[in-house]
């Protein structure tokens, strides 16, 4: 079993009296695809936001590559190699796709002088290759805001890859995508995982997608960890089925 | 004609016009100098407002700060500043040309660098604010500066400071300051033209389009914001230093920190010309200044009301400005590629990849 | 400055003077701030022209006094006039910037502020004026503390006005419609509320409240065409410090600002009184940032 890249231990988070996450512990293994599922309101996005640094957590510990990150802010965590995409796809609307990609190069090593440098041919080439990878090469000169919703999602994914992350957290990557295009997206996610060696941690509602992709799945319900295990185990777990059908 | 040639002709033409103007129409030298200052105002406001999406109502703060820093340096090099201001101009200042130029040069340097330091400091105060809070916060800083300088006796308090007089021909004096304004504006434009072409320009635009996304992608947003403000402060400080000498007398609320006149002009000129572009501020500033100078005397007391009304009308109906309008009409000219296909089928998409 | 400070310690009655004056003027600040909170909360418009509405109310009062109508008696007239004026301004300007981005509405109201201030300057001239109340000044504590009767009446009127507005907001149909729209405009529209009318009414109501505050200020203090922006900043400081739905907070912050200005004027000198307001604005924003930073948020 490879070492966990993300280790969440006993994390709790409340918003004004509502407990969004209660004592959650999970780990994301390196190089694998891990899934996070659960009915609406179970606290998945809150957990994502906690890991990514959007808000302080009430208690617990979050470790990334062995380092405690619970007190770090969003930018620092991103620079450590933990990148996330958003449920409501976020790209830079007024810039063209290529420039969206260029600004997404890793800023880990950036020193003050780098702020004023030009982009070299290597960066441009990489940007174009990644745009091609997601099938957006033909649109590279268009303003990102003019792309369709599905295309923007692909762009956001490409930008995330451009950032050379160690771990990519994806919040509902197939939501709102035309069903005929979902297979293409799954294929690219798996290739990113296998060829680029990026660990994936995915929130998904689409059971077909997540059961086929993930090697390990965590299921949340009512802010707590309900069950975890390989897809076959989760699919047949009575509690998971009940949680989704609302028996509780 | 190639783009490079047209650009070269354009720049050459403007520089030439700038050099010739004060000799062709010497009575208007002051107005021409003011025009270059307006262009500088617009360009510096656009760094934050247009390129970065942070609408500041307080950039005039650096203008006033630079003005005071320069004046204090010019006087302080040879006299005791406190005595000078306490005497309200009764102390006769007699400089040789050499002394005056040295004072002016060092004063401008102090204005530029001092303003940058202030930008670094106040950046910490205002950059945790977004949107309207940032606008009001920066307005507050500028207003506070004006009020507080009015209480500081060392720099003359509410009475202000009168600046050392140029020891030479008044026509030469007007020309000197014209040249300084001209060069300052050209330098600002050239610097920004270079800056926007680097990664810095891209980062600013990313912050404008979606700052949270930029943070989530690991961009050092605070660094970029602070440097952007520092750049604006640098050039604004110089413009303040020069303007103070042009008018000869600094008064805190009316001359140094005029938030409701120069301060709001900055915003209006950029909105008129088109924010987020390099030429928009230049066009907006030129149009605004020329129209204002021509119509001012005809408006007979209604000038400021017209100005306020202009702000309202512009903000409601024409916010994209001239360059924005041109961009919408002729997008290809500006490098924006428009996809004119009316349908995108998945077959087309596969074929395109 | 230290002398003035020690003076406060030596003669505690002086504190009473400052507190009373702060109370009286603070009440008017509370009114204007409430109006701003209303417009801000319901329409998300940060009305930079707030202070100019106040000054306009003051000038109407001064003009009435010149024509022989006592401002207190003319107060209802001012309220009606300012209400109508606010409605017009909404139709002409505000309605066109409501659904746009926040900087647009801010800049539009800034332009409005300039137009109003300059127009008043053109009509009334740049002198500082006040309205004569014709009432006496009483003194207490061996003449160390003076209280003008008009100031006490002004405080009473402010309280009455505020109460009327609050009852209106709670009990009347329009008041409920306003609160519904403030919570969720889309839902209100779906329920059949004409949100455009609500917005117009809210802005007009704010104008009327400001006008009333202006009448009181012209009686107990002074007005001048360019004082508007300072009053706008005062309202901002109070609303930012107190937060929106927090009426007790607004009241406390309003009085607090009144006290702060009186004290700074006494201890530091009259020139500092103007500076106090803007300094407090910057301070409040810094404090807000620090508070938000603890939650890793920004002030938006």
PDB file of N, CA and C in Angstrom, chain A residues 112 115-116, chain B residues 47-48 52 116 119-120 123 127 191-192 194-195 200 204 220-235:
ATOM      1  N   UNK A 112      10.805  36.739  -7.005  1.00  0.00           N
ATOM      2  CA  UNK A 112      10.283  38.039  -7.393  1.00  0.00           C
ATOM      3  C   UNK A 112      10.601  38.367  -8.839  1.00  0.00           C
ATOM      4  N   UNK A 115       8.274  37.410 -11.789  1.00  0.00           N
ATOM      5  CA  UNK A 115       7.048  38.154 -12.073  1.00  0.00           C
ATOM      6  C   UNK A 115       7.156  38.897 -13.392  1.00  0.00           C
ATOM      7  N   UNK A 116       8.369  39.317 -13.743  1.00  0.00           N
ATOM      8  CA  UNK A 116       8.521  40.186 -14.902  1.00  0.00           C
ATOM      9  C   UNK A 116       9.084  39.460 -16.108  1.00  0.00           C
TER      10      UNK A 116
ATOM     11  N   UNK B  47      -3.954  50.591 -14.195  1.00  0.00           N
ATOM     12  CA  UNK B  47      -3.199  49.420 -13.738  1.00  0.00           C
ATOM     13  C   UNK B  47      -4.052  48.634 -12.756  1.00  0.00           C
ATOM     14  N   UNK B  48      -4.576  49.353 -11.777  1.00  0.00           N
ATOM     15  CA  UNK B  48      -5.393  48.672 -10.776  1.00  0.00           C
ATOM     16  C   UNK B  48      -6.831  48.511 -11.223  1.00  0.00           C
ATOM     17  N   UNK B  52      -6.398  45.086 -13.270  1.00  0.00           N
ATOM     18  CA  UNK B  52      -6.417  44.190 -12.116  1.00  0.00           C
ATOM     19  C   UNK B  52      -7.795  44.064 -11.479  1.00  0.00           C
ATOM     20  N   UNK B 116       6.344  54.887  -3.218  1.00  0.00           N
ATOM     21  CA  UNK B 116       6.388  53.424  -3.286  1.00  0.00           C
ATOM     22  C   UNK B 116       6.336  52.838  -1.884  1.00  0.00           C
ATOM     23  N   UNK B 119       2.949  52.982  -0.642  1.00  0.00           N
ATOM     24  CA  UNK B 119       2.115  51.976  -1.296  1.00  0.00           C
ATOM     25  C   UNK B 119       2.300  50.622  -0.618  1.00  0.00           C
ATOM     26  N   UNK B 120       3.543  50.285  -0.306  1.00  0.00           N
ATOM     27  CA  UNK B 120       3.796  49.016   0.356  1.00  0.00           C
ATOM     28  C   UNK B 120       3.098  48.964   1.703  1.00  0.00           C
ATOM     29  N   UNK B 123      -0.773  49.186   1.244  1.00  0.00           N
ATOM     30  CA  UNK B 123      -1.256  47.986   0.591  1.00  0.00           C
ATOM     31  C   UNK B 123      -1.735  46.978   1.616  1.00  0.00           C
ATOM     32  N   UNK B 127      -5.617  45.925   0.854  1.00  0.00           N
ATOM     33  CA  UNK B 127      -5.802  44.796  -0.048  1.00  0.00           C
ATOM     34  C   UNK B 127      -6.573  43.633   0.539  1.00  0.00           C
ATOM     35  N   UNK B 191       6.820  52.012 -19.890  1.00  0.00           N
ATOM     36  CA  UNK B 191       6.991  51.005 -18.849  1.00  0.00           C
ATOM     37  C   UNK B 191       5.803  50.057 -18.821  1.00  0.00           C
ATOM     38  N   UNK B 192       4.598  50.621 -18.868  1.00  0.00           N
ATOM     39  CA  UNK B 192       3.419  49.773 -18.805  1.00  0.00           C
ATOM     40  C   UNK B 192       3.293  48.897 -20.042  1.00  0.00           C
ATOM     41  N   UNK B 194       5.665  47.588 -21.683  1.00  0.00           N
ATOM     42  CA  UNK B 194       6.544  46.454 -21.454  1.00  0.00           C
ATOM     43  C   UNK B 194       5.938  45.521 -20.402  1.00  0.00           C
ATOM     44  N   UNK B 195       5.489  46.130 -19.299  1.00  0.00           N
ATOM     45  CA  UNK B 195       5.014  45.346 -18.157  1.00  0.00           C
ATOM     46  C   UNK B 195       3.848  44.439 -18.530  1.00  0.00           C
ATOM     47  N   UNK B 200       3.604  39.442 -15.602  1.00  0.00           N
ATOM     48  CA  UNK B 200       2.921  40.345 -14.676  1.00  0.00           C
ATOM     49  C   UNK B 200       1.553  40.738 -15.217  1.00  0.00           C
ATOM     50  N   UNK B 204      -2.092  39.999 -13.496  1.00  0.00           N
ATOM     51  CA  UNK B 204      -3.052  41.058 -13.151  1.00  0.00           C
ATOM     52  C   UNK B 204      -4.423  40.722 -13.725  1.00  0.00           C
ATOM     53  N   UNK B 220       0.943  34.147  -6.430  1.00  0.00           N
ATOM     54  CA  UNK B 220       1.210  35.042  -5.291  1.00  0.00           C
ATOM     55  C   UNK B 220       0.449  36.336  -5.477  1.00  0.00           C
ATOM     56  N   UNK B 221      -0.868  36.276  -5.282  1.00  0.00           N
ATOM     57  CA  UNK B 221      -1.682  37.442  -5.595  1.00  0.00           C
ATOM     58  C   UNK B 221      -1.260  38.676  -4.812  1.00  0.00           C
ATOM     59  N   UNK B 222      -0.906  38.511  -3.549  1.00  0.00           N
ATOM     60  CA  UNK B 222      -0.535  39.678  -2.747  1.00  0.00           C
ATOM     61  C   UNK B 222       0.683  40.379  -3.330  1.00  0.00           C
ATOM     62  N   UNK B 223       1.660  39.603  -3.791  1.00  0.00           N
ATOM     63  CA  UNK B 223       2.852  40.213  -4.379  1.00  0.00           C
ATOM     64  C   UNK B 223       2.475  41.081  -5.569  1.00  0.00           C
ATOM     65  N   UNK B 224       1.647  40.494  -6.446  1.00  0.00           N
ATOM     66  CA  UNK B 224       1.289  41.225  -7.669  1.00  0.00           C
ATOM     67  C   UNK B 224       0.508  42.488  -7.350  1.00  0.00           C
ATOM     68  N   UNK B 225      -0.416  42.382  -6.404  1.00  0.00           N
ATOM     69  CA  UNK B 225      -1.226  43.551  -6.057  1.00  0.00           C
ATOM     70  C   UNK B 225      -0.346  44.655  -5.502  1.00  0.00           C
ATOM     71  N   UNK B 226       0.564  44.269  -4.613  1.00  0.00           N
ATOM     72  CA  UNK B 226       1.421  45.266  -3.994  1.00  0.00           C
ATOM     73  C   UNK B 226       2.332  45.922  -5.016  1.00  0.00           C
ATOM     74  N   UNK B 227       2.932  45.124  -5.887  1.00  0.00           N
ATOM     75  CA  UNK B 227       3.824  45.705  -6.893  1.00  0.00           C
ATOM     76  C   UNK B 227       3.046  46.611  -7.836  1.00  0.00           C
ATOM     77  N   UNK B 228       1.829  46.180  -8.219  1.00  0.00           N
ATOM     78  CA  UNK B 228       1.012  47.014  -9.114  1.00  0.00           C
ATOM     79  C   UNK B 228       0.766  48.370  -8.477  1.00  0.00           C
ATOM     80  N   UNK B 229       0.395  48.356  -7.188  1.00  0.00           N
ATOM     81  CA  UNK B 229       0.159  49.630  -6.518  1.00  0.00           C
ATOM     82  C   UNK B 229       1.440  50.442  -6.395  1.00  0.00           C
ATOM     83  N   UNK B 230       2.543  49.734  -6.182  1.00  0.00           N
ATOM     84  CA  UNK B 230       3.820  50.422  -6.087  1.00  0.00           C
ATOM     85  C   UNK B 230       4.170  51.112  -7.400  1.00  0.00           C
ATOM     86  N   UNK B 231       3.912  50.435  -8.508  1.00  0.00           N
ATOM     87  CA  UNK B 231       4.181  51.036  -9.819  1.00  0.00           C
ATOM     88  C   UNK B 231       3.340  52.295 -10.013  1.00  0.00           C
ATOM     89  N   UNK B 232       2.051  52.171  -9.698  1.00  0.00           N
ATOM     90  CA  UNK B 232       1.167  53.339  -9.829  1.00  0.00           C
ATOM     91  C   UNK B 232       1.664  54.467  -8.929  1.00  0.00           C
ATOM     92  N   UNK B 233       2.043  54.120  -7.697  1.00  0.00           N
ATOM     93  CA  UNK B 233       2.492  55.124  -6.733  1.00  0.00           C
ATOM     94  C   UNK B 233       3.738  55.842  -7.228  1.00  0.00           C
ATOM     95  N   UNK B 234       4.650  55.071  -7.814  1.00  0.00           N
ATOM     96  CA  UNK B 234       5.908  55.634  -8.303  1.00  0.00           C
ATOM     97  C   UNK B 234       5.648  56.777  -9.279  1.00  0.00           C
ATOM     98  N   UNK B 235       4.852  56.485 -10.298  1.00  0.00           N
ATOM     99  CA  UNK B 235       4.626  57.501 -11.327  1.00  0.00           C
ATOM    100  C   UNK B 235       3.726  58.630 -10.827  1.00  0.00           C
TER     101      UNK B 235
END
